[in-house]
């Protein structure tokens, strides 16, 4: 049986502009002030400091041309510009590369190439030389190139484990999206698969046999066989589908659990949907942050990281946060200042990097650097409305 935790939350839908302005799209406080912080297991709230970087978008003085990025360097996609930005977590931005309009997700290969989903195509970046090598156009017709939350073009993106294929979810405004498959040797789109509406996230199974497109506006995940490209729809709607396109209670990002390959989708800081992609079975577990959630990531030991963007209803919900959930289901919630979108974790598992770009209103140009031991949070100016983030 699917476990449904008890909650008073009912289906919530988009409202007329005058009312939506009060709720601020369920992603930030109406007046822009910090939201009420969620409870934490620690006895005190984290310290918050701000570290000014060198001017974003310019190369750091003395930077070595063609040098491999140092371990721990971050790369963020600048949704508010047409660049990706390299970030030193201790100092801030060290340089940017032009990639294409409104970059969204990005993926990093072992060869040092970064693949960036933009509104125009998938940009291929040599991260050592810090230059764009190519822009692979989509086969899917997405209409005019635009910016903003509902722009057409690439959203989620992932690399196959062998590095031979890139999978990108392509949004088609007003209709269903596609999953485009790029051959990394020829830099060409070789296949296109129909998926659901607005594929926020794309993930690949650990063995590379399956690809998962998480489709925000159709309440589902499309499971694609990597060899045959046969596709199956799995509905993931722990609150139901009432409200349709106007509902807030839809999937955003997915993490693939290393231990068994199941898909983890956080909802509202209340429910974790655990999806078996082989059977389509969905089980629901309790979560504790009580905030609208977007980005998700998982580390090799099975720890889940979920980004809370802020309340849908400030009278009921808590503010922005980062939830860290152990494989056994224990959670620690770190309050954050302002909306955030996505998260990456340092290789030693001690630091989380949470981007402040956010797909809706209330974004900011930086990253929250969270010390997962002490709970200290530093706000680091970096990039222009950064969404996707990876760690070298």
Short mmCIF file of C-alpha atoms in Angstrom, two decimals:
data_model
loop_
_atom_site.label_atom_id
_atom_site.label_comp_id
_atom_site.label_asym_id
_atom_site.label_seq_id
_atom_site.Cartn_x
_atom_site.Cartn_y
_atom_site.Cartn_z
CA UNK A 1 0.00 0.00 0.00
CA UNK A 2 1.13 3.54 -0.69
CA UNK A 3 1.73 5.40 2.53
CA UNK A 4 0.11 8.85 2.62
CA UNK A 5 1.18 11.06 5.54
CA UNK A 6 -1.54 13.04 7.21
CA UNK A 7 -1.50 16.72 6.34
CA UNK A 8 -3.91 19.62 6.15
CA UNK A 9 -2.49 20.80 2.81
CA UNK A 10 -5.06 20.85 0.02
CA UNK A 11 -4.51 21.26 -3.70
CA UNK A 12 -3.30 24.75 -4.53
CA UNK A 13 -3.64 26.40 -7.90
CA UNK A 14 -2.45 29.56 -9.59
CA UNK A 15 -4.63 32.52 -8.74
CA UNK A 16 -5.40 35.82 -10.49
CA UNK A 17 -2.47 38.23 -10.46
CA UNK A 18 -3.79 40.35 -7.60
CA UNK A 19 -4.04 37.35 -5.30
CA UNK A 20 -0.96 35.61 -6.62
CA UNK A 21 1.03 38.71 -5.73
CA UNK A 22 0.11 38.13 -2.10
CA UNK A 23 1.30 34.53 -2.14
CA UNK A 24 4.16 35.40 -4.52
CA UNK A 25 3.77 32.17 -6.45
CA UNK A 26 4.39 30.02 -3.40
CA UNK A 27 8.12 30.58 -3.76
CA UNK A 28 8.92 33.66 -1.71
CA UNK A 29 7.46 36.01 0.85
CA UNK A 30 5.04 38.56 -0.56
CA UNK A 31 7.03 41.52 0.71
CA UNK A 32 10.44 40.05 -0.11
CA UNK A 33 11.36 39.73 3.56
CA UNK A 34 12.98 36.52 4.79
CA UNK A 35 10.37 33.86 5.52
CA UNK A 36 9.92 32.27 8.92
CA UNK A 37 12.69 29.72 9.42
CA UNK A 38 11.88 26.04 9.74
CA UNK A 39 12.76 24.22 12.93
CA UNK A 40 16.22 22.71 13.17
CA UNK A 41 17.78 19.96 15.20
CA UNK A 42 20.60 22.32 16.22
CA UNK A 43 19.99 24.68 19.13
CA UNK A 44 20.94 27.85 17.25
CA UNK A 45 20.35 29.24 13.77
CA UNK A 46 23.33 29.27 11.41
CA UNK A 47 25.52 32.32 11.07
CA UNK A 48 25.13 34.08 7.72
CA UNK A 49 28.01 36.01 6.15
CA UNK A 50 28.54 37.53 2.74
CA UNK A 51 31.75 37.08 0.74
CA UNK A 52 32.27 39.57 -2.11
CA UNK A 53 33.93 38.03 -5.20
CA UNK A 54 35.91 39.53 -8.04
CA UNK A 55 33.64 41.06 -10.68
CA UNK A 56 31.54 38.28 -12.18
CA UNK A 57 31.94 37.64 -15.88
CA UNK A 58 35.62 38.59 -16.02
CA UNK A 59 38.69 36.40 -15.81
CA UNK A 60 40.51 36.48 -12.49
CA UNK A 61 43.83 38.35 -12.75
CA UNK A 62 46.63 35.86 -13.17
CA UNK A 63 44.31 32.98 -14.07
CA UNK A 64 46.09 30.34 -16.16
CA UNK A 65 44.67 29.98 -19.66
CA UNK A 66 43.96 26.34 -20.43
CA UNK A 67 44.50 25.16 -16.86
CA UNK A 68 42.18 22.46 -15.57
CA UNK A 69 39.78 23.92 -12.98
CA UNK A 70 40.96 23.23 -9.45
CA UNK A 71 39.17 20.50 -7.53
CA UNK A 72 36.21 21.99 -5.70
CA UNK A 73 35.64 24.75 -8.28
CA UNK A 74 31.97 25.28 -9.12
CA UNK A 75 30.38 25.87 -12.49
CA UNK A 76 26.96 27.54 -12.55
CA UNK A 77 24.52 28.23 -15.38
CA UNK A 78 23.54 31.90 -15.53
CA UNK A 79 19.81 31.86 -16.29
CA UNK A 80 19.84 35.66 -16.13
CA UNK A 81 22.56 35.97 -18.78
CA UNK A 82 23.98 33.93 -21.66
CA UNK A 83 26.96 32.57 -19.75
CA UNK A 84 28.25 29.96 -17.36
CA UNK A 85 30.43 31.18 -14.50
CA UNK A 86 33.38 29.53 -12.76
CA UNK A 87 33.25 30.04 -9.00
CA UNK A 88 35.91 29.60 -6.33
CA UNK A 89 33.86 28.77 -3.19
CA UNK A 90 36.24 30.80 -1.05
CA UNK A 91 36.38 33.93 -3.22
CA UNK A 92 33.60 33.99 -5.79
CA UNK A 93 33.46 34.26 -9.57
CA UNK A 94 36.73 33.83 -11.49
CA UNK A 95 35.44 34.09 -15.05
CA UNK A 96 32.55 33.39 -17.39
CA UNK A 97 32.01 31.83 -20.82
CA UNK A 98 29.28 32.79 -23.28
CA UNK A 99 27.12 29.75 -24.06
CA UNK A 100 23.67 30.82 -25.30
CA UNK A 101 20.40 32.36 -24.14
CA UNK A 102 19.08 31.58 -20.64
CA UNK A 103 21.18 28.55 -19.58
CA UNK A 104 19.26 26.11 -17.39
CA UNK A 105 20.73 22.70 -16.49
CA UNK A 106 24.30 21.59 -17.02
CA UNK A 107 26.29 18.36 -16.88
CA UNK A 108 30.03 17.79 -16.51
CA UNK A 109 31.94 14.99 -18.23
CA UNK A 110 35.08 13.27 -17.00
CA UNK A 111 36.87 14.73 -20.02
CA UNK A 112 36.31 18.23 -18.65
CA UNK A 113 33.65 19.21 -21.17
CA UNK A 114 30.50 20.82 -19.79
CA UNK A 115 27.14 20.43 -21.53
CA UNK A 116 24.75 23.32 -21.01
CA UNK A 117 21.04 23.37 -21.88
CA UNK A 118 20.20 26.81 -23.27
CA UNK A 119 17.17 28.24 -25.07
CA UNK A 120 19.05 27.98 -28.38
CA UNK A 121 20.71 24.58 -28.14
CA UNK A 122 23.15 22.57 -26.05
CA UNK A 123 26.44 24.40 -25.58
CA UNK A 124 29.65 22.39 -25.32
CA UNK A 125 32.26 24.08 -23.13
CA UNK A 126 35.95 23.25 -22.76
CA UNK A 127 36.34 24.03 -19.07
CA UNK A 128 40.15 23.99 -19.22
CA UNK A 129 40.40 26.49 -22.07
CA UNK A 130 37.26 28.28 -20.85
CA UNK A 131 35.68 28.53 -24.27
CA UNK A 132 32.57 27.30 -26.04
CA UNK A 133 33.42 24.59 -28.55
CA UNK A 134 30.01 24.18 -30.17
CA UNK A 135 26.29 24.88 -29.92
CA UNK A 136 24.19 21.84 -30.87
CA UNK A 137 20.78 23.01 -32.14
CA UNK A 138 17.62 21.18 -31.16
CA UNK A 139 15.55 19.23 -33.65
CA UNK A 140 12.42 20.16 -31.73
CA UNK A 141 10.68 23.36 -32.81
CA UNK A 142 10.41 25.47 -29.65
CA UNK A 143 9.41 28.75 -31.28
CA UNK A 144 11.24 32.06 -30.87
CA UNK A 145 14.21 32.18 -28.52
CA UNK A 146 13.08 33.87 -25.31
CA UNK A 147 14.02 34.12 -21.64
CA UNK A 148 12.11 33.67 -18.39
CA UNK A 149 10.52 30.78 -16.53
CA UNK A 150 8.44 29.44 -19.42
CA UNK A 151 10.98 29.88 -22.22
CA UNK A 152 11.33 27.12 -24.77
CA UNK A 153 14.46 25.06 -25.19
CA UNK A 154 16.59 22.85 -22.98
CA UNK A 155 15.90 22.39 -19.29
CA UNK A 156 17.15 19.25 -17.55
CA UNK A 157 20.28 17.58 -18.96
CA UNK A 158 22.37 14.52 -18.12
CA UNK A 159 25.29 12.48 -19.47
CA UNK A 160 25.31 8.73 -19.92
CA UNK A 161 27.80 6.98 -17.58
CA UNK A 162 30.07 6.10 -20.52
CA UNK A 163 30.06 9.70 -21.75
CA UNK A 164 28.80 8.77 -25.22
CA UNK A 165 25.36 10.35 -25.02
CA UNK A 166 23.86 13.55 -23.67
CA UNK A 167 20.15 13.60 -22.87
CA UNK A 168 18.38 16.95 -22.74
CA UNK A 169 14.77 17.70 -21.88
CA UNK A 170 13.38 20.26 -24.33
CA UNK A 171 10.44 22.45 -23.34
CA UNK A 172 7.87 23.31 -26.00
CA UNK A 173 5.78 26.26 -24.73
CA UNK A 174 2.12 25.28 -24.63
CA UNK A 175 2.66 21.60 -25.37
CA UNK A 176 4.48 18.39 -24.53
CA UNK A 177 8.26 18.37 -24.52
CA UNK A 178 10.86 16.03 -25.94
CA UNK A 179 13.98 14.22 -24.85
CA UNK A 180 16.75 14.80 -27.38
CA UNK A 181 19.73 12.46 -27.56
CA UNK A 182 23.10 13.92 -28.58
CA UNK A 183 26.08 11.87 -29.74
CA UNK A 184 29.06 13.38 -27.90
CA UNK A 185 31.52 12.34 -30.64
CA UNK A 186 29.67 13.88 -33.60
CA UNK A 187 27.92 16.65 -31.63
CA UNK A 188 24.65 15.91 -33.37
CA UNK A 189 21.14 15.08 -32.19
CA UNK A 190 20.63 11.42 -33.12
CA UNK A 191 17.19 10.68 -31.61
CA UNK A 192 14.13 12.46 -30.24
CA UNK A 193 11.63 10.96 -27.78
CA UNK A 194 8.28 12.47 -26.79
CA UNK A 195 7.95 13.19 -23.06
CA UNK A 196 5.65 15.28 -20.85
CA UNK A 197 5.25 19.00 -20.33
CA UNK A 198 8.21 21.13 -19.17
CA UNK A 199 10.93 18.52 -18.46
CA UNK A 200 12.54 20.28 -15.50
CA UNK A 201 15.04 17.52 -14.83
CA UNK A 202 16.73 14.63 -16.65
CA UNK A 203 18.54 11.78 -14.89
CA UNK A 204 20.18 8.53 -15.97
CA UNK A 205 20.30 5.19 -14.17
CA UNK A 206 23.67 4.18 -12.75
CA UNK A 207 24.13 1.51 -15.40
CA UNK A 208 23.00 3.81 -18.21
CA UNK A 209 20.13 1.56 -19.27
CA UNK A 210 17.34 4.05 -18.55
CA UNK A 211 16.77 7.79 -18.74
CA UNK A 212 14.23 9.68 -16.63
CA UNK A 213 12.60 12.96 -17.67
CA UNK A 214 10.77 14.69 -14.83
CA UNK A 215 7.89 16.61 -16.37
CA UNK A 216 6.66 19.42 -14.16
CA UNK A 217 3.40 20.35 -15.87
CA UNK A 218 2.11 16.85 -16.56
CA UNK A 219 2.64 15.39 -13.06
CA UNK A 220 4.87 12.60 -14.30
CA UNK A 221 8.21 11.04 -15.06
CA UNK A 222 8.89 9.58 -18.50
CA UNK A 223 10.99 6.39 -18.23
CA UNK A 224 12.97 5.86 -21.45
CA UNK A 225 14.86 2.69 -22.36
CA UNK A 226 18.28 3.93 -23.47
CA UNK A 227 18.66 1.25 -26.15
CA UNK A 228 15.20 0.96 -27.70
CA UNK A 229 14.04 4.48 -26.71
CA UNK A 230 10.69 2.99 -25.71
CA UNK A 231 9.02 5.37 -23.28
CA UNK A 232 6.58 4.84 -20.40
CA UNK A 233 4.72 7.44 -18.36
CA UNK A 234 4.69 7.15 -14.57
CA UNK A 235 2.34 9.57 -12.83
CA UNK A 236 3.88 11.12 -9.71
CA UNK A 237 1.18 13.16 -8.00
CA UNK A 238 1.08 12.57 -4.23
CA UNK A 239 -1.44 15.42 -3.85
CA UNK A 240 -3.45 14.47 -6.93
CA UNK A 241 -3.69 16.43 -10.17
CA UNK A 242 -6.41 18.90 -9.20
CA UNK A 243 -5.75 22.30 -10.72
CA UNK A 244 -3.86 20.94 -13.73
CA UNK A 245 -1.38 23.43 -15.12
CA UNK A 246 -2.24 25.85 -12.33
CA UNK A 247 -1.34 23.49 -9.50
CA UNK A 248 1.70 24.11 -7.32
CA UNK A 249 1.89 20.50 -6.18
CA UNK A 250 3.83 19.06 -9.10
CA UNK A 251 7.22 17.32 -9.49
CA UNK A 252 10.32 19.42 -10.10
CA UNK A 253 13.59 17.52 -9.72
CA UNK A 254 14.53 13.86 -9.24
CA UNK A 255 17.46 12.09 -7.62
CA UNK A 256 18.33 8.46 -8.41
CA UNK A 257 18.98 6.49 -5.22
CA UNK A 258 22.31 4.65 -5.55
CA UNK A 259 21.33 1.61 -3.49
CA UNK A 260 18.41 0.42 -5.63
CA UNK A 261 17.93 2.84 -8.54
CA UNK A 262 14.61 4.16 -7.26
CA UNK A 263 13.68 7.77 -7.98
CA UNK A 264 13.37 10.29 -5.14
CA UNK A 265 11.08 13.30 -5.68
CA UNK A 266 10.53 15.73 -2.78
CA UNK A 267 7.23 17.60 -2.52
CA UNK A 268 6.47 20.61 -0.31
CA UNK A 269 8.77 19.51 2.53
CA UNK A 270 5.99 17.10 3.46
CA UNK A 271 6.13 14.12 1.14
CA UNK A 272 8.89 12.19 -0.56
CA UNK A 273 7.72 10.20 -3.56
CA UNK A 274 9.83 7.06 -4.00
CA UNK A 275 9.29 5.70 -7.50
CA UNK A 276 10.25 2.25 -8.74
CA UNK A 277 10.90 2.98 -12.43
CA UNK A 278 10.65 -0.70 -13.36
CA UNK A 279 7.11 -1.18 -12.02
CA UNK A 280 5.80 2.39 -11.79
CA UNK A 281 4.93 1.83 -8.14
CA UNK A 282 5.02 5.03 -6.05
CA UNK A 283 5.46 5.00 -2.28
CA UNK A 284 5.20 8.10 -0.10
CA UNK A 285 7.33 8.93 2.94
CA UNK A 286 7.09 11.84 5.38
CA UNK A 287 9.30 14.91 5.12
CA UNK A 288 9.59 17.73 7.66
CA UNK A 289 10.60 21.10 6.14
CA UNK A 290 7.06 22.24 5.16
CA UNK A 291 8.19 24.45 2.27
CA UNK A 292 7.83 24.39 -1.53
CA UNK A 293 10.70 22.26 -2.88
CA UNK A 294 12.62 22.32 -6.15
CA UNK A 295 16.21 21.05 -6.55
CA UNK A 296 17.26 17.58 -5.44
CA UNK A 297 20.58 15.73 -5.35
CA UNK A 298 21.86 12.52 -3.79
CA UNK A 299 25.37 11.50 -2.78
CA UNK A 300 26.93 8.05 -3.15
CA UNK A 301 25.98 7.06 0.39
CA UNK A 302 22.29 7.71 -0.33
CA UNK A 303 21.96 11.06 1.46
CA UNK A 304 19.29 13.22 -0.20
CA UNK A 305 19.53 17.01 -0.49
CA UNK A 306 16.32 18.94 -1.23
CA UNK A 307 16.05 22.69 -1.83
CA UNK A 308 13.13 24.53 -0.24
CA UNK A 309 12.27 27.69 -2.19
CA UNK A 310 9.85 29.19 0.33
CA UNK A 311 6.17 29.08 1.27
CA UNK A 312 3.19 28.74 -1.00
CA UNK A 313 1.12 30.27 1.78
CA UNK A 314 3.21 32.25 4.33
CA UNK A 315 0.47 31.81 6.93
CA UNK A 316 0.93 28.02 6.87
CA UNK A 317 4.32 27.19 5.39
CA UNK A 318 7.93 27.72 6.39
CA UNK A 319 10.63 29.64 4.60
CA UNK A 320 13.47 28.65 2.24
CA UNK A 321 15.72 25.85 3.44
CA UNK A 322 17.97 22.95 2.58
CA UNK A 323 16.84 19.52 3.79
CA UNK A 324 19.52 16.86 4.28
CA UNK A 325 17.89 13.44 4.62
CA UNK A 326 19.81 10.32 5.64
CA UNK A 327 19.17 6.97 3.94
CA UNK A 328 17.25 5.99 7.09
CA UNK A 329 14.94 8.99 6.73
CA UNK A 330 16.38 11.26 9.44
CA UNK A 331 16.33 14.92 8.39
CA UNK A 332 18.21 18.07 9.29
CA UNK A 333 16.77 21.30 7.92
CA UNK A 334 19.07 24.28 7.34
CA UNK A 335 17.23 27.64 7.02
CA UNK A 336 18.27 29.78 4.06
CA UNK A 337 17.80 33.46 3.33
CA UNK A 338 15.65 33.93 0.23
CA UNK A 339 14.58 31.61 -2.60
CA UNK A 340 16.98 29.04 -4.08
CA UNK A 341 16.77 26.52 -6.93
CA UNK A 342 19.34 23.72 -7.15
CA UNK A 343 22.07 22.07 -5.10
CA UNK A 344 25.42 20.32 -5.46
CA UNK A 345 27.62 18.79 -2.76
CA UNK A 346 31.38 18.89 -2.29
CA UNK A 347 33.29 15.66 -2.91
CA UNK A 348 34.00 15.25 0.81
CA UNK A 349 30.30 15.63 1.64
CA UNK A 350 30.87 18.46 4.11
CA UNK A 351 29.58 21.43 2.09
CA UNK A 352 26.45 22.06 0.04
CA UNK A 353 26.19 24.74 -2.65
CA UNK A 354 22.64 26.02 -3.20
CA UNK A 355 21.98 28.32 -6.15
CA UNK A 356 19.93 31.47 -5.67
CA UNK A 357 18.76 31.87 -9.24
CA UNK A 358 15.27 30.37 -8.79
CA UNK A 359 12.91 29.93 -11.73
CA UNK A 360 10.31 32.37 -10.39
CA UNK A 361 10.36 35.84 -8.82
CA UNK A 362 12.60 36.63 -5.87
CA UNK A 363 15.86 35.19 -7.22
CA UNK A 364 19.28 36.59 -6.38
CA UNK A 365 22.71 36.46 -8.04
CA UNK A 366 24.60 34.06 -5.84
CA UNK A 367 25.07 30.81 -3.98
CA UNK A 368 24.48 29.83 -0.36
CA UNK A 369 27.47 27.84 0.87
CA UNK A 370 26.26 25.58 3.68
CA UNK A 371 28.70 23.99 6.15
CA UNK A 372 26.82 20.76 6.85
CA UNK A 373 28.64 20.15 10.15
CA UNK A 374 28.31 23.54 11.83
CA UNK A 375 25.23 24.82 9.99
CA UNK A 376 27.02 28.05 9.06
CA UNK A 377 25.76 29.62 5.83
CA UNK A 378 27.73 32.04 3.66
CA UNK A 379 26.06 33.97 0.83
CA UNK A 380 28.48 34.13 -2.07
CA UNK A 381 27.81 36.48 -5.00
CA UNK A 382 28.31 34.37 -8.13
CA UNK A 383 26.90 34.50 -11.64
CA UNK A 384 23.63 35.99 -12.89
CA UNK A 385 20.56 34.23 -11.53
CA UNK A 386 22.43 30.89 -11.26
CA UNK A 387 20.31 27.73 -11.63
CA UNK A 388 22.30 24.61 -12.49
CA UNK A 389 25.49 23.90 -10.54
CA UNK A 390 28.21 21.23 -10.69
CA UNK A 391 31.40 20.66 -8.68
CA UNK A 392 34.74 19.83 -10.31
#
